XYZ file of N, CA and C in Angstrom:
729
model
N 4.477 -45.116 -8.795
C 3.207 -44.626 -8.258
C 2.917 -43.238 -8.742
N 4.042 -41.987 -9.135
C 3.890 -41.125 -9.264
C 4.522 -40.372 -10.740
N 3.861 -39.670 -11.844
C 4.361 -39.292 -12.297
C 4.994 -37.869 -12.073
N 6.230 -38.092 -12.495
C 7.191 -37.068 -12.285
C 7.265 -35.798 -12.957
N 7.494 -34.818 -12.396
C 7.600 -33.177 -12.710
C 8.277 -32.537 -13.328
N 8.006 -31.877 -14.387
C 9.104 -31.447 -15.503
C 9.674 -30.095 -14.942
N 8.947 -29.518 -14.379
C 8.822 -28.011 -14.336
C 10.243 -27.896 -13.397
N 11.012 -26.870 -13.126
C 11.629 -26.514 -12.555
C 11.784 -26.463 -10.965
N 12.731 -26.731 -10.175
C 12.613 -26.945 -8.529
C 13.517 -25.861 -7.884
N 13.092 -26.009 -6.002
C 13.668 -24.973 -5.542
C 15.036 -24.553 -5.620
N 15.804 -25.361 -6.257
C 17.414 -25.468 -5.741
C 17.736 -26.253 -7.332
N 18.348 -25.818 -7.920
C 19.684 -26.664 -8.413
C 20.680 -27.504 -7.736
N 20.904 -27.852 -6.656
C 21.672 -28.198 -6.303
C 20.951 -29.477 -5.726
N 20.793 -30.689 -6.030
C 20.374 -32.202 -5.835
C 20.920 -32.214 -4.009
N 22.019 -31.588 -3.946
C 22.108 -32.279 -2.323
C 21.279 -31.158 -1.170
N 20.961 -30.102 -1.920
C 20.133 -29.011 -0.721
C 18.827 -29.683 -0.694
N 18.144 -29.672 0.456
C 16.740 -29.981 0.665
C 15.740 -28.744 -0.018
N 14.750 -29.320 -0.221
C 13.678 -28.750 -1.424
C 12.841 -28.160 -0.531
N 12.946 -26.790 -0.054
C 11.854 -25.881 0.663
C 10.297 -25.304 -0.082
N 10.760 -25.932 -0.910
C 9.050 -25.120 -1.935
C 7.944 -25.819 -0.678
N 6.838 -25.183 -0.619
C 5.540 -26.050 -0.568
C 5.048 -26.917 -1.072
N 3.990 -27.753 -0.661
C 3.408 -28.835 -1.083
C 1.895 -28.263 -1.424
N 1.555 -28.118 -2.771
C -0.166 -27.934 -2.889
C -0.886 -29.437 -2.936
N -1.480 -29.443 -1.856
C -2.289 -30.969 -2.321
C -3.617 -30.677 -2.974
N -4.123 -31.399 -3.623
C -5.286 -31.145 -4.136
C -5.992 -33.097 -4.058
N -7.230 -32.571 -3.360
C -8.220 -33.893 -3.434
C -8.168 -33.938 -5.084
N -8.866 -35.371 -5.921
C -9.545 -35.473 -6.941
C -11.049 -35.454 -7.105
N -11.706 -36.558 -6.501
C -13.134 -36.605 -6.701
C -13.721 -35.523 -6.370
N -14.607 -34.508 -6.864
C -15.729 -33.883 -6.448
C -15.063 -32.243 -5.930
N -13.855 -32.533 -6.544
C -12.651 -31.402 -6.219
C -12.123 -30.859 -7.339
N -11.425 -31.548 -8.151
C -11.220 -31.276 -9.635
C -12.078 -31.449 -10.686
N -13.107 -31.684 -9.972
C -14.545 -31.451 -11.164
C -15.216 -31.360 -9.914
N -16.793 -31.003 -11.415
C -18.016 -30.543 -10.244
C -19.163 -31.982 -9.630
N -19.082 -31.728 -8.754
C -20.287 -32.523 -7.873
C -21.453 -32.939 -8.290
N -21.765 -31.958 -9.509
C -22.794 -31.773 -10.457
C -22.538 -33.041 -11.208
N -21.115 -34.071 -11.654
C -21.063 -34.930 -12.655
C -21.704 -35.788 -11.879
N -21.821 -35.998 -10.813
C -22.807 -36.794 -10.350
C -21.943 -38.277 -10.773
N -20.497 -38.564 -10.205
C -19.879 -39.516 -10.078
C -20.097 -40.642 -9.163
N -20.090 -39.252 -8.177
C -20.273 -40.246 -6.724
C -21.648 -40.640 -6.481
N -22.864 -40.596 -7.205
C -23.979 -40.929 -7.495
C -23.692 -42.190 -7.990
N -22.784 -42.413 -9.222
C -22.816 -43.523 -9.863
C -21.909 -44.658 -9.092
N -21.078 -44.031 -8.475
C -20.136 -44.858 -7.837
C -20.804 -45.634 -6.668
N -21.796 -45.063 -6.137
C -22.750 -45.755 -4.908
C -23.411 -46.686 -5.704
N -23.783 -46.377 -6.535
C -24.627 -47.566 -7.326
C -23.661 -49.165 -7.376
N -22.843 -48.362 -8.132
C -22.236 -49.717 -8.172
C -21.686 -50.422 -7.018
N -21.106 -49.593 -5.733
C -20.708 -50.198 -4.828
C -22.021 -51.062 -4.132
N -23.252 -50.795 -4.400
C -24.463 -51.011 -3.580
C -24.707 -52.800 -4.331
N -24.398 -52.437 -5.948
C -24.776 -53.746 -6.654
C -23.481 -54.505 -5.995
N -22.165 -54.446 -6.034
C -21.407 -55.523 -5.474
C -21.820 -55.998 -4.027
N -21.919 -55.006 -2.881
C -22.660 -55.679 -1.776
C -23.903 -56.740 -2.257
N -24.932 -56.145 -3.244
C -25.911 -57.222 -3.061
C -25.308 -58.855 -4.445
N -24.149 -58.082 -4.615
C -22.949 -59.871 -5.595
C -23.014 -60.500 -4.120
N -22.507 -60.181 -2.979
C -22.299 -61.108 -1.926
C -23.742 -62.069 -1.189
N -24.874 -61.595 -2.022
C -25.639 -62.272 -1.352
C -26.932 -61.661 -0.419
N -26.378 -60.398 -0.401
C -27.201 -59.519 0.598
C -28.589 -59.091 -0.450
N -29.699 -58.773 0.429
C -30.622 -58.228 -0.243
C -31.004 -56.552 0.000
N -31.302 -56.151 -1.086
C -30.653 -54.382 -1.011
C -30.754 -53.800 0.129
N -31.789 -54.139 1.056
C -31.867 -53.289 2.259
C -30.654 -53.546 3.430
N -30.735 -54.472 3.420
C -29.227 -55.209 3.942
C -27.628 -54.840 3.526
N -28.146 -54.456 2.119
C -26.680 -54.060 1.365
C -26.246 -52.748 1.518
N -27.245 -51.600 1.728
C -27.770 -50.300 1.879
C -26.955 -49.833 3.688
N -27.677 -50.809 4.255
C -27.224 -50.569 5.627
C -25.551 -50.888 5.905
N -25.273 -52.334 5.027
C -24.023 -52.460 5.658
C -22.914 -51.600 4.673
N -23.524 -50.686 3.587
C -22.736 -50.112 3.061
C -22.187 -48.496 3.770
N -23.503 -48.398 4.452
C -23.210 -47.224 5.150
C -22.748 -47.784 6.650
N -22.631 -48.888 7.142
C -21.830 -48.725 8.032
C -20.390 -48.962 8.329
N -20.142 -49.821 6.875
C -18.493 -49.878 6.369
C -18.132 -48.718 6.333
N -19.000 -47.391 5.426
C -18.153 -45.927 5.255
C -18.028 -45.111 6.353
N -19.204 -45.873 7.240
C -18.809 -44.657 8.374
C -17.991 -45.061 9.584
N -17.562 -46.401 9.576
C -16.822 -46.996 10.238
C -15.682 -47.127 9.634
N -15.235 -47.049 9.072
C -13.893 -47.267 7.857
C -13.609 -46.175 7.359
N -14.246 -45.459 6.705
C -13.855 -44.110 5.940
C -14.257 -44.840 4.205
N -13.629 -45.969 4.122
C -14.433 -46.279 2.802
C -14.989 -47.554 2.836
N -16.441 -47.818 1.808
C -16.619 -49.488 2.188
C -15.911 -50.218 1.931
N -14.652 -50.289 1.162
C -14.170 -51.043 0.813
C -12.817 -51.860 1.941
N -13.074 -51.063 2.473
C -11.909 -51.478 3.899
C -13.115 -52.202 4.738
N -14.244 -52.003 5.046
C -14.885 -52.888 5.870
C -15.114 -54.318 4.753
N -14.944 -54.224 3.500
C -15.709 -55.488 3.024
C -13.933 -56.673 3.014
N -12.975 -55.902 2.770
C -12.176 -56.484 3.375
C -11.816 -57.241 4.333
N -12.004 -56.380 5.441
C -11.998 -57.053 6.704
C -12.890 -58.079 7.042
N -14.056 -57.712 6.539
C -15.281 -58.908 7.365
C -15.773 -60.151 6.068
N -15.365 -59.950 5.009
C -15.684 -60.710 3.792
C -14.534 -60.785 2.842
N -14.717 -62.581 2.141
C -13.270 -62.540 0.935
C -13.658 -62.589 -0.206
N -13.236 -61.073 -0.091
C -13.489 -60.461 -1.361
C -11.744 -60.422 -1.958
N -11.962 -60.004 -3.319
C -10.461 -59.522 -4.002
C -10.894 -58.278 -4.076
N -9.869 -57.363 -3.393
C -10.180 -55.674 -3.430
C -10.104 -54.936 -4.723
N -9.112 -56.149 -5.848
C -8.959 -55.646 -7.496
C -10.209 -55.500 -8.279
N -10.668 -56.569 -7.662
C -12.463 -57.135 -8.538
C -13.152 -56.462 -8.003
N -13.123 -55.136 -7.060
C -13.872 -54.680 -6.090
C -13.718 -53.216 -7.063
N -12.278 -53.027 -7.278
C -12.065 -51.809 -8.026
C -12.712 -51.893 -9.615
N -12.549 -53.041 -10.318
C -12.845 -53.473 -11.465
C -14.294 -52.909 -11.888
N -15.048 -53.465 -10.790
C -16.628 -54.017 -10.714
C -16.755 -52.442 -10.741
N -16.359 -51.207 -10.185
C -17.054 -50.081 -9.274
C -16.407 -48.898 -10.162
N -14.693 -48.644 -9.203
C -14.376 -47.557 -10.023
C -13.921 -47.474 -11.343
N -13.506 -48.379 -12.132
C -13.080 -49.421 -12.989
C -14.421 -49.314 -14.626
N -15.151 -49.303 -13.948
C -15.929 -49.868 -14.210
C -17.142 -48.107 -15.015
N -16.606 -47.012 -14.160
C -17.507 -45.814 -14.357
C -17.204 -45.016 -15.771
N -17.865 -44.531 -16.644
C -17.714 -44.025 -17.927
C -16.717 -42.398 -17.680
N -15.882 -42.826 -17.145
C -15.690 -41.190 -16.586
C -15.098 -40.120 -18.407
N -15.183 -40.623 -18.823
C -14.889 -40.188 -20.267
C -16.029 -39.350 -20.620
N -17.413 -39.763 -20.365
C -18.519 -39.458 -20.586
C -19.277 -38.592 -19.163
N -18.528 -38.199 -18.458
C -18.992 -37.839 -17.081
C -18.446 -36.203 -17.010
N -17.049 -36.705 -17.400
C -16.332 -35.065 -17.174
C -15.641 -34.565 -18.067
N -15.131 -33.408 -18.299
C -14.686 -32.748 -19.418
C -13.150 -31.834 -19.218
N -12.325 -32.164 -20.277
C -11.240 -30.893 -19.723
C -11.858 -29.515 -19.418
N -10.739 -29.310 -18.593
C -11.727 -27.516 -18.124
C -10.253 -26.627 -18.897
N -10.376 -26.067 -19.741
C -9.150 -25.360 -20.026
C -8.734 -24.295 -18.889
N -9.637 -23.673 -18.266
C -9.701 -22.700 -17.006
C -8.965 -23.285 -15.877
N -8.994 -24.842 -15.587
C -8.760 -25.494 -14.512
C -7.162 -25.914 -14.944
N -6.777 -26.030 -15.856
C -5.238 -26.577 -16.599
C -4.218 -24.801 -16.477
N -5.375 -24.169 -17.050
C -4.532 -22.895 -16.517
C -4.196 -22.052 -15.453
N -4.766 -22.824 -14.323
C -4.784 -22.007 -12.736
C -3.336 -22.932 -12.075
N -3.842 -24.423 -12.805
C -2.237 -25.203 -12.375
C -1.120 -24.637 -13.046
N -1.156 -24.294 -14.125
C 0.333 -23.908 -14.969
C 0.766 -22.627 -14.443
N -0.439 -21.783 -13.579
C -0.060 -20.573 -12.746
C 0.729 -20.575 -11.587
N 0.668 -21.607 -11.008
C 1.076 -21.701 -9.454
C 3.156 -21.751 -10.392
N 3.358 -21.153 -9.459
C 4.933 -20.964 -9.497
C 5.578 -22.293 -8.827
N 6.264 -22.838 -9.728
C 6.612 -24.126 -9.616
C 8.079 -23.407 -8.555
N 8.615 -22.456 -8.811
C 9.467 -21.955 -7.940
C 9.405 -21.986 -6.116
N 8.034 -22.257 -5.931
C 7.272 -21.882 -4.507
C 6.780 -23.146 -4.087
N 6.300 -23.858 -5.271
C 5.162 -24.956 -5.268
C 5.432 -26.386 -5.301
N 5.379 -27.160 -5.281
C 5.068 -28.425 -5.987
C 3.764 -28.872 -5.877
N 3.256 -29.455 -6.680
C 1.692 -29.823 -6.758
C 1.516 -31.876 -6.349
N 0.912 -31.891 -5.800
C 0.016 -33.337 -5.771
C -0.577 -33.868 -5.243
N -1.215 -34.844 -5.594
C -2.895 -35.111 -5.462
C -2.529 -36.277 -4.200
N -3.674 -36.204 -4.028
C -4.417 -36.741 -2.405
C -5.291 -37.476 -2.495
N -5.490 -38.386 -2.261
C -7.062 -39.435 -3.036
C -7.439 -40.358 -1.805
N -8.816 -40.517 -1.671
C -8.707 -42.029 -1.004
C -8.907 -42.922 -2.378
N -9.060 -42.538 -3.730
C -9.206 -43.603 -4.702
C -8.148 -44.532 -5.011
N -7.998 -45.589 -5.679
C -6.951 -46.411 -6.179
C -6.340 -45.573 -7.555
N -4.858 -45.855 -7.654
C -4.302 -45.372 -8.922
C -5.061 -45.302 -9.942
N -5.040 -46.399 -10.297
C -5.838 -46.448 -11.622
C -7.030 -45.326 -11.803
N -7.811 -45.265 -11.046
C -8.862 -44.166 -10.966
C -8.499 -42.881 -10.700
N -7.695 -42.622 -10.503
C -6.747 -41.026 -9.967
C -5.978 -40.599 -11.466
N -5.464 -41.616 -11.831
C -4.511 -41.761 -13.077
C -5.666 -41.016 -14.340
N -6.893 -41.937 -14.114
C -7.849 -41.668 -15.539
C -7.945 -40.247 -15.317
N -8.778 -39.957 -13.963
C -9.366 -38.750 -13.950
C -8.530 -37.536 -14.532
N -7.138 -37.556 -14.043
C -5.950 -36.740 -14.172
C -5.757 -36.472 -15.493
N -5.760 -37.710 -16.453
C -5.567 -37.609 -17.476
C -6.635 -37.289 -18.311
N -7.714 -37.362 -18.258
C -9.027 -36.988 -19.192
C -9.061 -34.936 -18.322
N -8.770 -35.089 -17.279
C -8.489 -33.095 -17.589
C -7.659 -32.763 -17.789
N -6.624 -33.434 -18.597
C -4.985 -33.052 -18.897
C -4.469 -32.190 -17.908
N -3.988 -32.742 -16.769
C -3.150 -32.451 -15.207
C -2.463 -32.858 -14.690
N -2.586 -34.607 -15.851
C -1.411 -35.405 -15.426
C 0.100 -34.843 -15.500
N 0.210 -34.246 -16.636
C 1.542 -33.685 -16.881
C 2.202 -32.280 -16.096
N 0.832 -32.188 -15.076
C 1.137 -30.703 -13.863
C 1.280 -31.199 -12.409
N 1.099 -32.706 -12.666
C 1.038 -33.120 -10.930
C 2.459 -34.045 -10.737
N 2.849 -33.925 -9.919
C 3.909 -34.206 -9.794
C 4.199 -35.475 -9.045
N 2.938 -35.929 -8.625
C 2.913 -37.756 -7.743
C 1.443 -37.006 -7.278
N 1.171 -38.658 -6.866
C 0.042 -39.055 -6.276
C 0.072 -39.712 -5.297
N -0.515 -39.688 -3.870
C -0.603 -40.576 -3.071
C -2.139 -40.640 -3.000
N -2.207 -42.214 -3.123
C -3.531 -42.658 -3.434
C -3.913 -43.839 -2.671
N -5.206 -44.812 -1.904
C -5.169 -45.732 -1.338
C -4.944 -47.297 -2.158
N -3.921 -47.481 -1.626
C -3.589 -48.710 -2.161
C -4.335 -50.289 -2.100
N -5.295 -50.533 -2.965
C -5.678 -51.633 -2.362
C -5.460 -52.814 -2.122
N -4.406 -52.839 -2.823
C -3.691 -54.256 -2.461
C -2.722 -54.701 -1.456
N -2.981 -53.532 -0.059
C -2.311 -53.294 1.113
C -3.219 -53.903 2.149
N -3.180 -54.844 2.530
C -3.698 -55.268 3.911
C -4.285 -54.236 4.807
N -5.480 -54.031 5.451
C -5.425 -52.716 6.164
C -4.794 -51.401 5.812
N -5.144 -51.139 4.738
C -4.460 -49.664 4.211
C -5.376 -48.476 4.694
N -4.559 -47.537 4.605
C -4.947 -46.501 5.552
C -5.818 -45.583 4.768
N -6.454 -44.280 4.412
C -7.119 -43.257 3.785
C -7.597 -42.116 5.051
N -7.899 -41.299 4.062
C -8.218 -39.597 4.743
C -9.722 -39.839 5.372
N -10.067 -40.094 6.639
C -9.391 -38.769 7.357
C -8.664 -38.985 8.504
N -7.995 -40.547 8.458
C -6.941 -40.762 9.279
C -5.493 -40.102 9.548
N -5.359 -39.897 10.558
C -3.663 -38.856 10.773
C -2.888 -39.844 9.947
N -2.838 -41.212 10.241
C -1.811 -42.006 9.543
C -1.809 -41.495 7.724
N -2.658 -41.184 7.149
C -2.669 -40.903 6.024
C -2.230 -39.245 6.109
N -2.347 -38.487 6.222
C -1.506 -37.141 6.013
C -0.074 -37.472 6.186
N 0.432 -37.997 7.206
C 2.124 -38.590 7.976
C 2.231 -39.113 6.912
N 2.042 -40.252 6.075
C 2.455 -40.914 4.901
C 2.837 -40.190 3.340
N 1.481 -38.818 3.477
C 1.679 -38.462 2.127
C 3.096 -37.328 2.810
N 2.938 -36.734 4.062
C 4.613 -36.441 3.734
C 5.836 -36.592 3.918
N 5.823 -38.309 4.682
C 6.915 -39.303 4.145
C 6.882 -39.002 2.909
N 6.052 -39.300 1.862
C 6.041 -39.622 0.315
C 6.826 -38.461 -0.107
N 6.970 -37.122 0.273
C 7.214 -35.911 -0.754
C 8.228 -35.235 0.148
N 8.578 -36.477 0.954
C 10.071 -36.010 1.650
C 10.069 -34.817 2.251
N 8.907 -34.204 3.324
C 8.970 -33.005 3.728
C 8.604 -33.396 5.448
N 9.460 -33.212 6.595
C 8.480 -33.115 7.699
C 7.822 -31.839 8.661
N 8.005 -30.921 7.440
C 6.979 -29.589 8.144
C 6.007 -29.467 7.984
N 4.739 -29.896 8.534
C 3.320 -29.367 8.411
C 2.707 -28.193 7.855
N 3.588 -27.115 7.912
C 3.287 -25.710 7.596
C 3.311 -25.556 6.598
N 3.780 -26.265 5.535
C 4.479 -26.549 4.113
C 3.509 -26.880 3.553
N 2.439 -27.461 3.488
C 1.335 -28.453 3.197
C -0.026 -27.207 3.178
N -0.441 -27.122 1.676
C -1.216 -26.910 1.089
C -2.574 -27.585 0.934
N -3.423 -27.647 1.295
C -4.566 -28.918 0.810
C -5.967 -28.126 0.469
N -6.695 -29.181 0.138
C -7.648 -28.530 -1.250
C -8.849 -29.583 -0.918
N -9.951 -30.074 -0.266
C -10.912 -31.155 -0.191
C -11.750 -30.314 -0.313
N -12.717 -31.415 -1.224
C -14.305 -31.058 -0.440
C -14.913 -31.542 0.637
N -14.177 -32.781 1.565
C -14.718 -33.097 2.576
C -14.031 -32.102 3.831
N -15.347 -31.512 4.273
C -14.643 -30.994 5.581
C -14.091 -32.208 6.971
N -14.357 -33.195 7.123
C -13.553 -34.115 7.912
C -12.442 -34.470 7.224
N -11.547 -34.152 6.202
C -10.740 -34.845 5.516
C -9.642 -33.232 5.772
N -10.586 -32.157 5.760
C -9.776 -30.884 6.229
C -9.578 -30.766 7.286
N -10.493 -31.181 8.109
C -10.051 -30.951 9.737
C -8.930 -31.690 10.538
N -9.319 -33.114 9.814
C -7.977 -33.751 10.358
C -6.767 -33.423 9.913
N -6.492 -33.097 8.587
C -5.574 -32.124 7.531
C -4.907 -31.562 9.108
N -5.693 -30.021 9.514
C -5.342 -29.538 10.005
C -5.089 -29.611 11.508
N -5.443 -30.861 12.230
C -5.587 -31.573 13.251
C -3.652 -31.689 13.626
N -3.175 -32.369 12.099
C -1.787 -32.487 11.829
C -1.092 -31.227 11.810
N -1.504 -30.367 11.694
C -0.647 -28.890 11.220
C -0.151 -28.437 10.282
N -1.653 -28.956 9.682
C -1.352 -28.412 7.989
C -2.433 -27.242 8.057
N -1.560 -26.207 7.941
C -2.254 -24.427 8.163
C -2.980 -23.902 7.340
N -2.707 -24.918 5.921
C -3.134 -24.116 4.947
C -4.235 -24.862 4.037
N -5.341 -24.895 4.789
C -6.374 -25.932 4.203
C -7.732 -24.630 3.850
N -8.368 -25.799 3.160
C -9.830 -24.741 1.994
C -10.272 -25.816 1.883
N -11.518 -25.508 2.209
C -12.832 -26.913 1.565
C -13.717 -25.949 0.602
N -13.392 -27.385 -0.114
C -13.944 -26.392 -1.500
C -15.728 -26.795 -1.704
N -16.709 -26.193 -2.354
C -18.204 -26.666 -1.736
C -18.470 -28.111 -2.148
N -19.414 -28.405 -0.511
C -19.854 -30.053 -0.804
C -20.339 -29.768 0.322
N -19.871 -30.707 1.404
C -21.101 -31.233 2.508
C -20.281 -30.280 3.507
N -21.002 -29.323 4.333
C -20.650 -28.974 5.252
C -20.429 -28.968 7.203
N -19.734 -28.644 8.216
C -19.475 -28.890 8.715
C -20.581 -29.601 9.963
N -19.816 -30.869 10.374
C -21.049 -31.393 11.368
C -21.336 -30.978 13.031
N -22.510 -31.381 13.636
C -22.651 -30.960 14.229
C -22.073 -30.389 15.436
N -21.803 -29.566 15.749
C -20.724 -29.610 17.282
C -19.506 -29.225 16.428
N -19.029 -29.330 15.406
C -17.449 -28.959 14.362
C -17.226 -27.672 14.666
N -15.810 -27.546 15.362
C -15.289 -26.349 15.889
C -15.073 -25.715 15.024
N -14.857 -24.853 14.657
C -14.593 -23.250 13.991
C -13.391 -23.212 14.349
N -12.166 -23.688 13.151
C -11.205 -23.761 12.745
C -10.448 -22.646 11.879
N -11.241 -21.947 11.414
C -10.691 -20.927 10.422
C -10.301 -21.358 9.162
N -10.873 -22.821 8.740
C -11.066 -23.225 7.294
C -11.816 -22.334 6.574
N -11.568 -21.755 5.698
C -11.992 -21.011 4.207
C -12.637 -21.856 3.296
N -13.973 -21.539 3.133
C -14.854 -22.188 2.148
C -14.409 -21.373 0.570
N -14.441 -22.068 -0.243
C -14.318 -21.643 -1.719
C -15.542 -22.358 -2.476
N -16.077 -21.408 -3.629
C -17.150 -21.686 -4.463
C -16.548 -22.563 -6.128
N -15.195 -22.234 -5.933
C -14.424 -22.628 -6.832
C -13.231 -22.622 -7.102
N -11.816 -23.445 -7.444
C -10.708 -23.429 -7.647
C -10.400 -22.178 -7.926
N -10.956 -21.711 -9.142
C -10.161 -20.324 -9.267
C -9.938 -18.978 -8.378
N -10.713 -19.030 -6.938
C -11.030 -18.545 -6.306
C -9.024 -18.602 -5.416
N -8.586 -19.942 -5.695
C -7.574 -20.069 -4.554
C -6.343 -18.841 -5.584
N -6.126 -18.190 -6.707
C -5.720 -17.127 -6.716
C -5.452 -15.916 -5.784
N -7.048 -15.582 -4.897
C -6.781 -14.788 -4.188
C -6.774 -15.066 -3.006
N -7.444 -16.552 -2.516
C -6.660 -17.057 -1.363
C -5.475 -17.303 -1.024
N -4.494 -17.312 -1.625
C -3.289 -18.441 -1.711
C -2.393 -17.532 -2.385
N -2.431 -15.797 -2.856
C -1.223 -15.138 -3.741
C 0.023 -15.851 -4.074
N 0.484 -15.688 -2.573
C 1.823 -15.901 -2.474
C 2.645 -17.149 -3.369
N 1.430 -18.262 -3.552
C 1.963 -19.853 -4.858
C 2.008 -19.254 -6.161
N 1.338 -18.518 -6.493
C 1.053 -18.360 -7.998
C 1.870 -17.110 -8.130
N 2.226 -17.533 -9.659
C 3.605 -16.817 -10.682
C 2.886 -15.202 -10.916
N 3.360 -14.114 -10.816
C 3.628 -12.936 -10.903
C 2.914 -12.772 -12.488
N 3.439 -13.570 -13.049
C 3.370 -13.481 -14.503
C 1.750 -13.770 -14.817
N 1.355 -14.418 -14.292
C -0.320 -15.428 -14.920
C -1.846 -13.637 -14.652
């Protein structure tokens, strides 16, 4: 599921437990700009597979927004209430998006990761997307070789879980073998995907710009950022002395 980390770890010693931090970082609309207008295209297509089942767009429109807002993604409601194959679902949609032609390496963005002190740090990504789509993105901004695993929604899991469920934070740190909350770094542009973040006792959350907080949303002491490079002077203490 995850590719593995070249860079150096807290300990030499394989039997001491690994105290570095965890930086998570969302992908979509996080490691690029909002501006590629992905998730524009990605509604499209999710809108044309609802109306593959039969529905007519206004119908498809409605029950697409009430799968996401009942589910967290449509693709967990079309599961549940329709038999669908969730592969042909990925195929048809994310599978399916030119992301080659959408986004671009950022050399700026490859060099803020190679900054963070792998001594302090470990880096990895957070997705509600499927591998395959986490994998491309990673690799068309050359980051694959800076991230160190991925926990991503699995769709070929019966009822699988995604952000902004608690069950999904608890899992990604089963995954990275850590059970301190405080340890946990995270990086979204969804502010419900930060709040619950920090719901868990993960201290060290930033929503980076997109949709902001809803109505009645307590005042948490989440830190808005205009841009990644910004978490330099949020965040000193991760990044190498040297950069």
């Amino acid at each position: 599921m995850a590719q593995q980390d070249n860079h150096s770890t807290g300990s030499n010693d394989p039997q001491l437990p690994d105290d570095r931090v965890v930086v998570w970082f969302d992908i979509d609309n996080t490691l690029y700009s909002a501006s590629a207008k992905i998730s524009q295209a990605m509604g499209a297509r999710i809108h044309a597979y609802f109306v593959s089942l039969g529905l007519d767009h206004e119908e498809a429109s409605e029950l697409h927004l009430r799968y996401y807002t009942q589910y967290g993604l449509a693709l967990r409601g079309l599961t549940r209430h329709h038999e669908i194959d969730p592969l042909d679902f990925d195929r048809k949609c994310d599978g399916s998006l030119p992301l080659e032609e959408m986004i671009k390496y950022d050399p700026t963005l490859r060099k803020l990761f190679e900054d963070i002190d792998r001594t302090k740090a470990r880096i990895w990504a957070l997705t509600n997307a499927f591998r395959p789509h986490a994998e491309r993105v990673l690799r068309i901004l050359k980051l694959d070789d800076l991230v160190e695993g991925i926990v991503y929604c699995d769709y070929r899991v019966k009822d699988f879980v995604c952000k902004p469920e608690p069950e999904y934070y608890q899992m990604a740190m089963r995954r990275v073998g850590i059970s301190d909350p405080s340890k946990c770094y995270f990086v979204d542009d969804n502010r419900s995907n930060i709040d619950s973040a920090q719901a868990e006792g993960w201290a060290k959350c930033i929503k980076e710009i997109d949709n902001e907080r809803g109505p009645g949303a307590v005042d948490n002491g989440v830190i808005d950022i205009a841009s990644l490079e910004e978490l330099r002077n949020v965040w000193p203490e991760i990044f190498s002395n040297l950069s």
